[in-house]
mmCIF file of C-alpha atoms in Angstrom:
data_model
loop_
_atom_site.group_PDB
_atom_site.id
_atom_site.type_symbol
_atom_site.label_atom_id
_atom_site.label_comp_id
_atom_site.label_asym_id
_atom_site.label_seq_id
_atom_site.Cartn_x
_atom_site.Cartn_y
_atom_site.Cartn_z
ATOM 1 C CA MET R 1 -8.413 13.511 -5.535
ATOM 2 C CA LEU R 2 -5.542 12.825 -3.111
ATOM 3 C CA GLU R 3 -7.398 13.403 0.155
ATOM 4 C CA LYS R 4 -8.025 9.642 0.471
ATOM 5 C CA ILE R 5 -4.359 8.747 -0.049
ATOM 6 C CA SER R 6 -2.845 7.907 3.328
ATOM 7 C CA CYS R 7 0.371 9.930 3.137
ATOM 8 C CA PHE R 8 -1.220 12.986 1.470
ATOM 9 C CA ALA R 9 -4.203 12.994 3.845
ATOM 10 C CA LYS R 10 -1.738 13.838 6.613
ATOM 11 C CA LEU R 11 -0.682 17.053 4.846
ATOM 12 C CA PRO R 12 -2.401 20.409 5.426
ATOM 13 C CA ASP R 13 -5.029 21.099 2.751
ATOM 14 C CA ASP R 14 -3.095 23.881 1.004
ATOM 15 C CA LEU R 15 0.023 21.725 0.700
ATOM 16 C CA ARG R 16 -1.929 18.757 -0.588
ATOM 17 C CA GLN R 17 -3.419 20.999 -3.255
ATOM 18 C CA GLU R 18 0.095 21.769 -4.483
ATOM 19 C CA VAL R 19 0.584 18.053 -5.137
ATOM 20 C CA GLU R 20 -2.842 17.857 -6.809
ATOM 21 C CA LYS R 21 -1.611 20.323 -9.429
ATOM 22 C CA ILE R 22 1.150 17.986 -10.607
ATOM 23 C CA ALA R 23 -0.792 14.700 -10.305
ATOM 24 C CA ARG R 24 -1.608 12.936 -13.576
ATOM 25 C CA PRO R 25 -4.541 10.458 -13.560
ATOM 26 C CA ILE R 26 -3.943 7.090 -15.251
ATOM 27 C CA SER R 27 -6.380 4.229 -15.919
ATOM 28 C CA LEU R 28 -5.062 0.673 -16.191
ATOM 29 C CA GLY R 29 -6.799 -2.505 -17.287
ATOM 30 C CA LYS R 30 -6.291 -5.751 -15.403
ATOM 31 C CA GLY R 31 -2.896 -7.239 -16.268
ATOM 32 C CA ALA R 32 -1.438 -4.003 -17.619
ATOM 33 C CA ILE R 33 2.253 -3.404 -16.841
ATOM 34 C CA LEU R 34 2.785 0.136 -15.604
ATOM 35 C CA PHE R 35 6.571 -0.014 -15.677
ATOM 36 C CA SER R 36 9.422 -2.515 -15.927
ATOM 37 C CA PRO R 37 13.054 -2.587 -14.723
ATOM 38 C CA GLY R 38 15.246 -0.180 -16.671
ATOM 39 C CA GLU R 39 12.461 2.150 -17.777
ATOM 40 C CA PRO R 40 13.129 5.856 -17.100
ATOM 41 C CA ALA R 41 11.579 6.898 -13.790
ATOM 42 C CA ARG R 42 8.686 9.331 -14.178
ATOM 43 C CA GLY R 43 7.766 9.695 -10.520
ATOM 44 C CA PHE R 44 5.787 7.731 -7.945
ATOM 45 C CA TYR R 45 2.139 6.691 -7.848
ATOM 46 C CA ALA R 46 -0.981 6.836 -5.686
ATOM 47 C CA VAL R 47 -3.749 4.249 -5.980
ATOM 48 C CA LEU R 48 -7.297 5.607 -6.135
ATOM 49 C CA GLU R 49 -9.060 2.378 -7.124
ATOM 50 C CA GLY R 50 -7.964 -1.190 -7.798
ATOM 51 C CA ALA R 51 -4.677 -2.840 -6.861
ATOM 52 C CA ILE R 52 -1.096 -2.784 -8.136
ATOM 53 C CA ARG R 53 1.449 -5.556 -7.542
ATOM 54 C CA VAL R 54 5.082 -4.423 -7.358
ATOM 55 C CA TYR R 55 7.456 -7.333 -7.927
ATOM 56 C CA ARG R 56 10.836 -8.530 -9.096
ATOM 57 C CA LEU R 57 11.921 -11.688 -10.878
ATOM 58 C CA SER R 58 14.606 -13.898 -9.375
ATOM 59 C CA GLY R 59 17.455 -15.288 -11.445
ATOM 60 C CA LYS R 60 15.318 -18.395 -11.992
ATOM 61 C CA GLY R 61 12.332 -16.357 -13.075
ATOM 62 C CA LYS R 62 10.366 -16.676 -9.822
ATOM 63 C CA MET R 63 8.122 -13.737 -9.022
ATOM 64 C CA ILE R 64 9.003 -12.045 -5.737
ATOM 65 C CA THR R 65 6.174 -9.798 -4.549
ATOM 66 C CA LEU R 66 7.502 -6.658 -2.896
ATOM 67 C CA GLU R 67 4.222 -4.877 -2.317
ATOM 68 C CA ILE R 68 0.534 -4.936 -3.119
ATOM 69 C CA ALA R 69 -0.676 -1.335 -3.259
ATOM 70 C CA GLY R 70 -4.409 -0.925 -2.749
ATOM 71 C CA PRO R 71 -6.676 2.130 -2.584
ATOM 72 C CA GLY R 72 -5.218 4.860 -0.410
ATOM 73 C CA SER R 73 -1.593 3.770 -0.744
ATOM 74 C CA THR R 74 1.432 4.881 -2.756
ATOM 75 C CA PHE R 75 4.261 2.963 -4.406
ATOM 76 C CA ALA R 76 7.576 3.519 -6.216
ATOM 77 C CA GLU R 77 8.428 6.457 -3.934
ATOM 78 C CA GLY R 78 12.148 5.679 -4.275
ATOM 79 C CA SER R 79 11.983 6.540 -7.962
ATOM 80 C CA LEU R 80 12.109 10.230 -7.052
ATOM 81 C CA PHE R 81 15.839 9.813 -6.579
ATOM 82 C CA SER R 82 16.522 7.253 -9.290
ATOM 83 C CA ASN R 83 16.994 7.483 -13.038
ATOM 84 C CA SER R 84 15.073 4.277 -13.690
ATOM 85 C CA TYR R 85 12.659 1.793 -12.137
ATOM 86 C CA HIS R 86 14.137 -1.391 -10.658
ATOM 87 C CA CYS R 87 11.057 -3.614 -10.563
ATOM 88 C CA TYR R 88 7.748 -4.336 -12.257
ATOM 89 C CA ALA R 89 4.345 -2.843 -11.467
ATOM 90 C CA GLU R 90 1.259 -4.699 -12.700
ATOM 91 C CA ALA R 91 -2.453 -3.967 -12.296
ATOM 92 C CA LEU R 92 -4.113 -6.897 -10.517
ATOM 93 C CA LYS R 93 -7.525 -5.531 -11.505
ATOM 94 C CA ASP R 94 -8.885 -2.538 -13.400
ATOM 95 C CA SER R 95 -7.309 0.385 -11.570
ATOM 96 C CA LYS R 96 -7.228 4.150 -11.370
ATOM 97 C CA ILE R 97 -3.987 5.677 -10.164
ATOM 98 C CA CYS R 98 -2.186 9.022 -10.159
ATOM 99 C CA LEU R 99 1.360 9.712 -11.258
ATOM 100 C CA ILE R 100 3.086 12.219 -8.991
ATOM 101 C CA THR R 101 5.596 13.561 -11.473
ATOM 102 C CA MET R 102 9.240 13.559 -10.493
ATOM 103 C CA ASP R 103 10.039 17.026 -11.812
ATOM 104 C CA GLY R 104 6.928 18.625 -10.345
ATOM 105 C CA PHE R 105 7.372 17.072 -6.916
ATOM 106 C CA SER R 106 11.062 17.988 -6.812
ATOM 107 C CA GLU R 107 10.187 21.608 -7.555
ATOM 108 C CA ILE R 108 7.687 21.718 -4.674
ATOM 109 C CA ILE R 109 10.298 20.346 -2.277
ATOM 110 C CA LYS R 110 12.935 22.828 -3.446
ATOM 111 C CA ASP R 111 10.685 25.886 -3.419
ATOM 112 C CA ASN R 112 8.502 25.300 -0.364
ATOM 113 C CA ALA R 113 10.337 24.827 2.933
ATOM 114 C CA ARG R 114 7.078 24.275 4.812
ATOM 115 C CA PHE R 115 6.093 21.481 2.451
ATOM 116 C CA SER R 116 9.536 19.898 2.836
ATOM 117 C CA TYR R 117 9.176 19.912 6.624
ATOM 118 C CA GLU R 118 5.698 18.370 6.485
ATOM 119 C CA TRP R 119 6.791 15.736 3.965
ATOM 120 C CA ILE R 120 9.726 14.718 6.153
ATOM 121 C CA ARG R 121 7.277 14.316 9.031
ATOM 122 C CA VAL R 122 5.028 12.108 6.883
ATOM 123 C CA LEU R 123 7.961 9.978 5.715
ATOM 124 C CA SER R 124 9.139 9.523 9.289
ATOM 125 C CA THR R 125 5.744 8.080 10.170
ATOM 126 C CA GLU R 126 5.886 5.806 7.121
ATOM 127 C CA ILE R 127 9.315 4.512 8.192
ATOM 128 C CA ILE R 128 7.950 3.661 11.645
ATOM 129 C CA ASN R 129 5.041 1.811 10.026
ATOM 130 C CA LEU R 130 7.417 -0.075 7.736
ATOM 131 C CA ARG R 131 9.564 -1.179 10.665
ATOM 132 C CA GLN R 132 6.448 -2.433 12.430
ATOM 133 C CA ARG R 133 5.451 -4.368 9.336
ATOM 134 C CA ILE R 134 8.904 -5.984 9.099
ATOM 135 C CA GLU R 135 8.623 -6.965 12.757
ATOM 136 C CA GLU R 136 5.163 -8.432 12.173
ATOM 137 C CA ILE R 137 6.350 -10.522 9.236
ATOM 138 C CA SER R 138 9.495 -11.778 10.943
ATOM 139 C CA LEU R 139 8.348 -12.244 14.534
ATOM 140 C CA LYS R 140 4.586 -12.566 14.768
ATOM 141 C CA SER R 141 2.425 -15.622 14.199
ATOM 142 C CA PRO R 142 0.399 -16.035 10.976
ATOM 143 C CA LYS R 143 -2.745 -15.029 12.874
ATOM 144 C CA GLU R 144 -1.131 -11.839 14.153
ATOM 145 C CA ARG R 145 0.201 -10.991 10.679
ATOM 146 C CA ILE R 146 -3.236 -11.318 9.119
ATOM 147 C CA ILE R 147 -4.854 -9.288 11.883
ATOM 148 C CA SER R 148 -2.207 -6.556 11.471
ATOM 149 C CA TYR R 149 -2.799 -6.508 7.724
ATOM 150 C CA LEU R 150 -6.583 -6.178 8.147
ATOM 151 C CA ILE R 151 -6.138 -3.371 10.672
ATOM 152 C CA MET R 152 -3.841 -1.593 8.219
ATOM 153 C CA LEU R 153 -6.441 -1.930 5.434
ATOM 154 C CA ALA R 154 -9.168 -0.626 7.736
ATOM 155 C CA ASP R 155 -7.023 2.409 8.527
ATOM 156 C CA MET R 156 -6.143 3.050 4.873
ATOM 157 C CA GLN R 157 -9.701 2.573 3.587
ATOM 158 C CA ASN R 158 -11.263 4.307 6.607
ATOM 159 C CA THR R 159 -13.893 1.577 7.055
ATOM 160 C CA THR R 160 -14.449 -1.669 8.945
ATOM 161 C CA ARG R 161 -15.705 -3.306 5.738
ATOM 162 C CA VAL R 162 -12.414 -3.577 3.892
ATOM 163 C CA THR R 163 -11.743 -4.714 0.359
ATOM 164 C CA LEU R 164 -8.822 -7.085 -0.163
ATOM 165 C CA PRO R 165 -6.684 -5.457 -2.875
ATOM 166 C CA SER R 166 -5.738 -8.739 -4.563
ATOM 167 C CA LEU R 167 -6.283 -12.493 -4.570
ATOM 168 C CA ARG R 168 -5.714 -14.169 -1.217
ATOM 169 C CA MET R 169 -2.809 -16.192 -2.604
ATOM 170 C CA ALA R 170 -0.922 -12.991 -3.399
ATOM 171 C CA ILE R 171 -1.649 -11.597 0.063
ATOM 172 C CA ALA R 172 -0.354 -14.822 1.619
ATOM 173 C CA THR R 173 2.930 -14.370 -0.256
ATOM 174 C CA LEU R 174 3.128 -10.748 0.872
ATOM 175 C CA LEU R 175 2.679 -11.847 4.501
ATOM 176 C CA ASN R 176 5.340 -14.529 4.113
ATOM 177 C CA MET R 177 3.141 -17.592 4.590
ATOM 178 C CA THR R 178 1.871 -20.419 2.422
ATOM 179 C CA PRO R 179 -1.606 -20.097 0.890
ATOM 180 C CA GLU R 180 -2.694 -23.108 2.953
ATOM 181 C CA THR R 181 -1.656 -21.413 6.201
ATOM 182 C CA PHE R 182 -3.372 -18.191 5.132
ATOM 183 C CA TYR R 183 -6.667 -19.910 4.267
ATOM 184 C CA ARG R 184 -6.647 -21.984 7.460
ATOM 185 C CA THR R 185 -5.931 -18.975 9.666
ATOM 186 C CA VAL R 186 -8.555 -16.794 7.983
ATOM 187 C CA ASN R 187 -11.114 -19.572 8.485
ATOM 188 C CA GLU R 188 -10.198 -19.691 12.185
ATOM 189 C CA LEU R 189 -10.714 -15.934 12.489
ATOM 190 C CA GLU R 190 -14.106 -16.265 10.830
ATOM 191 C CA LYS R 191 -15.177 -19.161 13.078
ATOM 192 C CA GLU R 192 -14.205 -17.050 16.101
ATOM 193 C CA GLY R 193 -16.508 -14.290 14.841
ATOM 194 C CA LEU R 194 -13.658 -11.806 14.477
ATOM 195 C CA ILE R 195 -14.251 -11.306 10.742
ATOM 196 C CA HIS R 196 -16.864 -12.141 8.112
ATOM 197 C CA LEU R 197 -15.800 -12.915 4.540
ATOM 198 C CA SER R 198 -17.788 -12.284 1.383
ATOM 199 C CA GLY R 199 -15.673 -12.580 -1.761
ATOM 200 C CA GLN R 200 -13.037 -9.845 -1.571
ATOM 201 C CA GLU R 201 -14.894 -8.023 1.207
ATOM 202 C CA VAL R 202 -13.999 -8.517 4.870
ATOM 203 C CA ASP R 203 -16.307 -7.238 7.606
ATOM 204 C CA ILE R 204 -14.692 -6.489 10.956
ATOM 205 C CA PRO R 205 -17.460 -6.447 13.592
ATOM 206 C CA ASP R 206 -15.225 -5.081 16.352
ATOM 207 C CA LEU R 207 -12.004 -3.405 15.236
ATOM 208 C CA SER R 208 -10.952 -2.644 18.813
ATOM 209 C CA LEU R 209 -11.133 -6.356 19.630
ATOM 210 C CA LEU R 210 -8.744 -7.166 16.767
ATOM 211 C CA GLU R 211 -6.368 -4.448 17.946
ATOM 212 C CA ALA R 212 -6.487 -5.834 21.495
ATOM 213 C CA LEU R 213 -5.330 -9.243 20.222
ATOM 214 C CA LEU R 214 -2.044 -7.664 19.162
ATOM 215 C CA ASP R 215 -1.304 -6.045 22.526
#
């Protein structure tokens, strides 16, 4: 069940199976709120199918998207060391996810030194990836941000025909650009033959060519 989740796929099989034992499958309908600020933390989540938007509301009620978690990704990892959630999580479409229970995961970390070592290694990689993403959002052009995002999806979904996890407007917000800039840039990529769009599906004819554009 968790072998397609990016962070767990990097664990040895026997250690991943330990996490499988404490994972609790959950089905959500489109628009369902998984948790809200102030709710007791139960653990963190892995997305098997669908898409989950993690967001906060500003003082004026504006939605601030923190993350869009698609298939193969996890979210709310910080809740392992918190008594409550500090944001909202909403299903953008019908979704299947897994709850990695706080108590169960804490017990694995405490009782299995080898698992703890491997998990620290995985988290270190995730931190590096996060820093790269921050750099992409703050320094790179809109075209480079979109290319980086598509490459990330291809890696997570293990295919060059990726599924966008949410509406393009939400992805534009996540990548810190206006919807107009996002649509215009995506159209340019398609005209250049670098991608082919069909609804929520994006075909990448030559992934290595996209990667070369970021060098």
